[in-house]
């Protein structure tokens, strides 16, 4: 008895087409993508995209099958591996920042670890997706330095004004006292107006 499998065939073709699209996007994205196979608590490099090959030094075919620990800088290995372990034991996504020595210089990466769960075998793979945030970090550092410089300049300005206020207050008090004495003496109206002007201006400066 024959059975029409056209619909099933079409669904399979659609799934393959969708998978090819995702594969193409991930292969050519500027983010660094690497896939690790979980093997008895170890993480074995299985595949990576072009960006990882170019900037993370994964370009050599012999690196396929290498243990994650062998691919990491010694100073960061324990911390990063513990995050991989936490990801598979808790089945949660882990995010962190790391530094990387690349052919173009030191990079700062924002990395996200995603455990891949198989319904039968459990977590069999871990995907690491890293984004280069080196420029962002440099910009943040520059902004912090500018803020510190601005705060220092404002503090210096405030100190200067406070010092000048103190330095001006003493002679102004003397001038105000002298003008008050002059105002009590007999003088022409035009001279009195000048004295009153001095007093008004002095009060504004001392306020």
CSV table of C-alpha atoms in Angstrom, one decimal:
chain,number,residue,atom,x,y,z
A,1,UNK,CA,0.0,0.0,0.0
A,2,UNK,CA,1.5,3.3,-1.0
A,3,UNK,CA,1.6,6.3,1.4
A,4,UNK,CA,1.9,10.0,0.4
A,5,UNK,CA,5.0,11.3,2.1
A,6,UNK,CA,5.1,14.6,0.2
A,7,UNK,CA,4.1,16.6,3.3
A,8,UNK,CA,6.8,14.9,5.4
A,9,UNK,CA,9.4,15.4,2.7
A,10,UNK,CA,8.5,19.1,2.5
A,11,UNK,CA,8.7,19.6,6.2
A,12,UNK,CA,12.2,17.9,6.2
A,13,UNK,CA,13.3,20.2,3.4
A,14,UNK,CA,12.1,23.3,5.3
A,15,UNK,CA,13.9,22.2,8.4
A,16,UNK,CA,17.1,21.7,6.4
A,17,UNK,CA,16.7,25.1,4.8
A,18,UNK,CA,16.2,26.8,8.1
A,19,UNK,CA,19.2,25.0,9.6
A,20,UNK,CA,21.3,26.1,6.7
A,21,UNK,CA,20.3,29.7,7.2
A,22,UNK,CA,21.2,29.5,10.9
A,23,UNK,CA,24.5,27.8,10.1
A,24,UNK,CA,25.4,30.5,7.5
A,25,UNK,CA,24.5,33.3,9.9
A,26,UNK,CA,26.5,31.8,12.8
A,27,UNK,CA,29.5,31.0,10.5
A,28,UNK,CA,29.7,34.6,9.3
A,29,UNK,CA,28.7,36.6,12.4
A,30,UNK,CA,31.4,38.9,13.8
A,31,UNK,CA,30.9,37.3,17.2
A,32,UNK,CA,33.1,34.4,18.2
A,33,UNK,CA,31.3,31.0,18.3
A,34,UNK,CA,32.8,27.8,19.6
A,35,UNK,CA,31.1,24.5,20.4
A,36,UNK,CA,32.5,22.1,23.0
A,37,UNK,CA,31.5,18.4,23.5
A,38,UNK,CA,31.0,17.4,27.2
A,39,UNK,CA,33.0,14.3,27.9
A,40,UNK,CA,33.3,13.1,31.5
A,41,UNK,CA,33.4,16.6,32.9
A,42,UNK,CA,35.8,17.8,30.3
A,43,UNK,CA,35.0,20.2,27.5
A,44,UNK,CA,36.4,19.2,24.1
A,45,UNK,CA,36.5,21.7,21.2
A,46,UNK,CA,34.3,20.4,18.5
A,47,UNK,CA,33.8,23.3,16.1
A,48,UNK,CA,34.1,27.1,15.7
A,49,UNK,CA,33.2,29.8,13.2
A,50,UNK,CA,35.4,32.0,11.1
A,51,UNK,CA,35.6,34.9,13.6
A,52,UNK,CA,36.8,32.5,16.3
A,53,UNK,CA,39.3,31.1,13.9
A,54,UNK,CA,40.7,34.5,13.0
A,55,UNK,CA,40.7,36.2,16.5
A,56,UNK,CA,40.7,33.4,19.0
A,57,UNK,CA,43.5,31.5,17.4
A,58,UNK,CA,41.3,28.5,16.6
A,59,UNK,CA,42.3,28.5,12.9
A,60,UNK,CA,44.6,25.5,13.2
A,61,UNK,CA,42.7,22.2,12.4
A,62,UNK,CA,44.7,20.4,15.1
A,63,UNK,CA,42.9,22.3,17.8
A,64,UNK,CA,39.8,20.3,17.1
A,65,UNK,CA,39.5,17.7,19.9
A,66,UNK,CA,41.6,19.8,22.3
A,67,UNK,CA,40.6,20.1,25.9
A,68,UNK,CA,39.3,23.6,26.8
A,69,UNK,CA,41.9,23.9,29.6
A,70,UNK,CA,44.7,23.6,27.0
A,71,UNK,CA,43.2,26.5,25.0
A,72,UNK,CA,43.0,29.0,27.9
A,73,UNK,CA,45.4,31.4,29.4
A,74,UNK,CA,46.6,29.9,32.7
A,75,UNK,CA,45.6,33.0,34.7
A,76,UNK,CA,41.9,32.6,33.6
A,77,UNK,CA,41.6,28.8,33.1
A,78,UNK,CA,40.2,27.9,36.5
A,79,UNK,CA,37.6,30.6,36.6
A,80,UNK,CA,36.3,30.0,33.0
A,81,UNK,CA,36.2,26.2,33.4
A,82,UNK,CA,34.3,26.6,36.7
A,83,UNK,CA,31.7,28.7,34.8
A,84,UNK,CA,31.4,25.9,32.2
A,85,UNK,CA,31.0,23.4,35.0
A,86,UNK,CA,28.3,25.5,36.6
A,87,UNK,CA,26.5,25.9,33.3
A,88,UNK,CA,26.1,22.1,32.9
A,89,UNK,CA,25.4,21.3,36.6
A,90,UNK,CA,22.7,23.9,36.9
A,91,UNK,CA,21.6,23.8,33.2
A,92,UNK,CA,21.8,27.6,33.1
A,93,UNK,CA,23.3,30.3,30.9
A,94,UNK,CA,26.5,31.8,32.3
A,95,UNK,CA,27.8,35.3,31.2
A,96,UNK,CA,31.1,36.9,32.1
A,97,UNK,CA,33.9,39.0,30.7
A,98,UNK,CA,37.4,37.7,29.8
A,99,UNK,CA,40.6,39.0,28.2
A,100,UNK,CA,42.1,37.3,25.2
A,101,UNK,CA,45.6,37.7,23.6
A,102,UNK,CA,44.9,37.7,19.8
A,103,UNK,CA,47.1,38.3,16.8
A,104,UNK,CA,45.8,41.9,16.8
A,105,UNK,CA,46.5,42.6,20.5
A,106,UNK,CA,44.7,42.1,23.8
A,107,UNK,CA,40.9,41.9,23.5
A,108,UNK,CA,38.1,42.2,26.1
A,109,UNK,CA,35.3,39.7,25.4
A,110,UNK,CA,31.7,39.5,26.8
A,111,UNK,CA,31.1,35.7,26.8
A,112,UNK,CA,27.9,33.8,27.1
A,113,UNK,CA,27.9,30.0,27.8
A,114,UNK,CA,24.8,28.1,26.7
A,115,UNK,CA,24.3,24.4,27.6
A,116,UNK,CA,22.8,22.2,24.9
A,117,UNK,CA,20.4,19.7,26.4
A,118,UNK,CA,19.5,16.4,24.7
A,119,UNK,CA,16.3,14.8,25.9
A,120,UNK,CA,17.9,11.4,26.1
A,121,UNK,CA,21.6,12.0,27.0
A,122,UNK,CA,21.2,15.2,28.9
A,123,UNK,CA,23.7,18.1,28.3
A,124,UNK,CA,26.0,16.9,25.6
A,125,UNK,CA,27.5,20.2,24.4
A,126,UNK,CA,28.2,23.7,25.5
A,127,UNK,CA,28.2,26.7,23.1
A,128,UNK,CA,30.3,29.7,23.9
A,129,UNK,CA,29.4,33.0,22.2
A,130,UNK,CA,31.8,35.9,22.7
A,131,UNK,CA,31.5,39.5,21.6
A,132,UNK,CA,34.4,41.9,21.3
A,133,UNK,CA,33.8,44.8,23.7
A,134,UNK,CA,37.3,46.2,23.7
A,135,UNK,CA,36.3,49.5,22.1
A,136,UNK,CA,33.4,49.8,24.6
A,137,UNK,CA,35.7,49.2,27.5
A,138,UNK,CA,38.2,51.8,26.3
A,139,UNK,CA,35.3,54.3,25.8
A,140,UNK,CA,34.0,53.6,29.3
A,141,UNK,CA,37.6,54.1,30.7
A,142,UNK,CA,38.0,57.4,28.9
A,143,UNK,CA,34.6,58.7,30.2
A,144,UNK,CA,35.6,57.7,33.7
A,145,UNK,CA,38.9,59.6,33.4
A,146,UNK,CA,37.1,62.6,32.0
A,147,UNK,CA,34.6,62.6,34.8
A,148,UNK,CA,37.4,62.4,37.4
A,149,UNK,CA,39.2,65.3,35.7
A,150,UNK,CA,36.0,67.3,35.6
A,151,UNK,CA,35.4,66.6,39.3
A,152,UNK,CA,39.0,67.6,40.1
A,153,UNK,CA,38.6,70.8,38.2
A,154,UNK,CA,35.4,71.7,40.0
A,155,UNK,CA,37.0,70.9,43.3
A,156,UNK,CA,40.0,73.1,42.5
A,157,UNK,CA,37.6,75.9,41.3
A,158,UNK,CA,35.6,75.6,44.6
A,159,UNK,CA,38.8,75.8,46.7
A,160,UNK,CA,40.0,78.8,44.7
A,161,UNK,CA,36.7,80.6,45.2
A,162,UNK,CA,36.7,79.8,48.8
A,163,UNK,CA,40.2,81.0,49.2
A,164,UNK,CA,39.5,84.2,47.2
A,165,UNK,CA,36.4,84.8,49.3
A,166,UNK,CA,38.4,84.7,52.5
A,167,UNK,CA,41.2,86.9,51.0
A,168,UNK,CA,38.7,89.5,49.8
A,169,UNK,CA,36.5,89.5,52.9
A,170,UNK,CA,39.1,91.1,55.2
A,171,UNK,CA,39.8,94.2,53.1
A,172,UNK,CA,36.2,94.5,52.2
A,173,UNK,CA,35.2,94.6,55.9
A,174,UNK,CA,37.8,97.4,56.4
A,175,UNK,CA,36.4,99.3,53.4
A,176,UNK,CA,32.8,98.9,54.6
A,177,UNK,CA,33.8,100.2,58.1
A,178,UNK,CA,35.5,103.2,56.6
A,179,UNK,CA,32.5,104.0,54.3
A,180,UNK,CA,30.2,103.8,57.3
A,181,UNK,CA,32.4,106.3,59.2
A,182,UNK,CA,32.4,108.6,56.1
A,183,UNK,CA,28.7,108.3,55.8
A,184,UNK,CA,28.3,109.8,59.3
A,185,UNK,CA,30.5,112.8,58.6
A,186,UNK,CA,29.4,116.0,57.0
A,187,UNK,CA,29.9,115.8,53.2
A,188,UNK,CA,28.4,117.0,50.1
A,189,UNK,CA,25.3,115.1,48.7
A,190,UNK,CA,27.2,113.9,45.7
A,191,UNK,CA,30.0,112.5,47.9
A,192,UNK,CA,27.4,110.8,50.1
A,193,UNK,CA,25.9,109.1,47.1
A,194,UNK,CA,29.3,107.7,46.3
A,195,UNK,CA,29.8,106.4,49.8
A,196,UNK,CA,26.3,104.8,49.7
A,197,UNK,CA,27.2,103.1,46.4
A,198,UNK,CA,30.4,101.7,48.0
A,199,UNK,CA,28.3,100.3,50.9
A,200,UNK,CA,25.8,98.7,48.6
A,201,UNK,CA,28.5,97.1,46.4
A,202,UNK,CA,30.3,95.9,49.5
A,203,UNK,CA,27.2,94.2,50.9
A,204,UNK,CA,26.7,92.4,47.6
A,205,UNK,CA,30.3,91.1,47.7
A,206,UNK,CA,30.1,90.0,51.3
A,207,UNK,CA,26.7,88.2,50.9
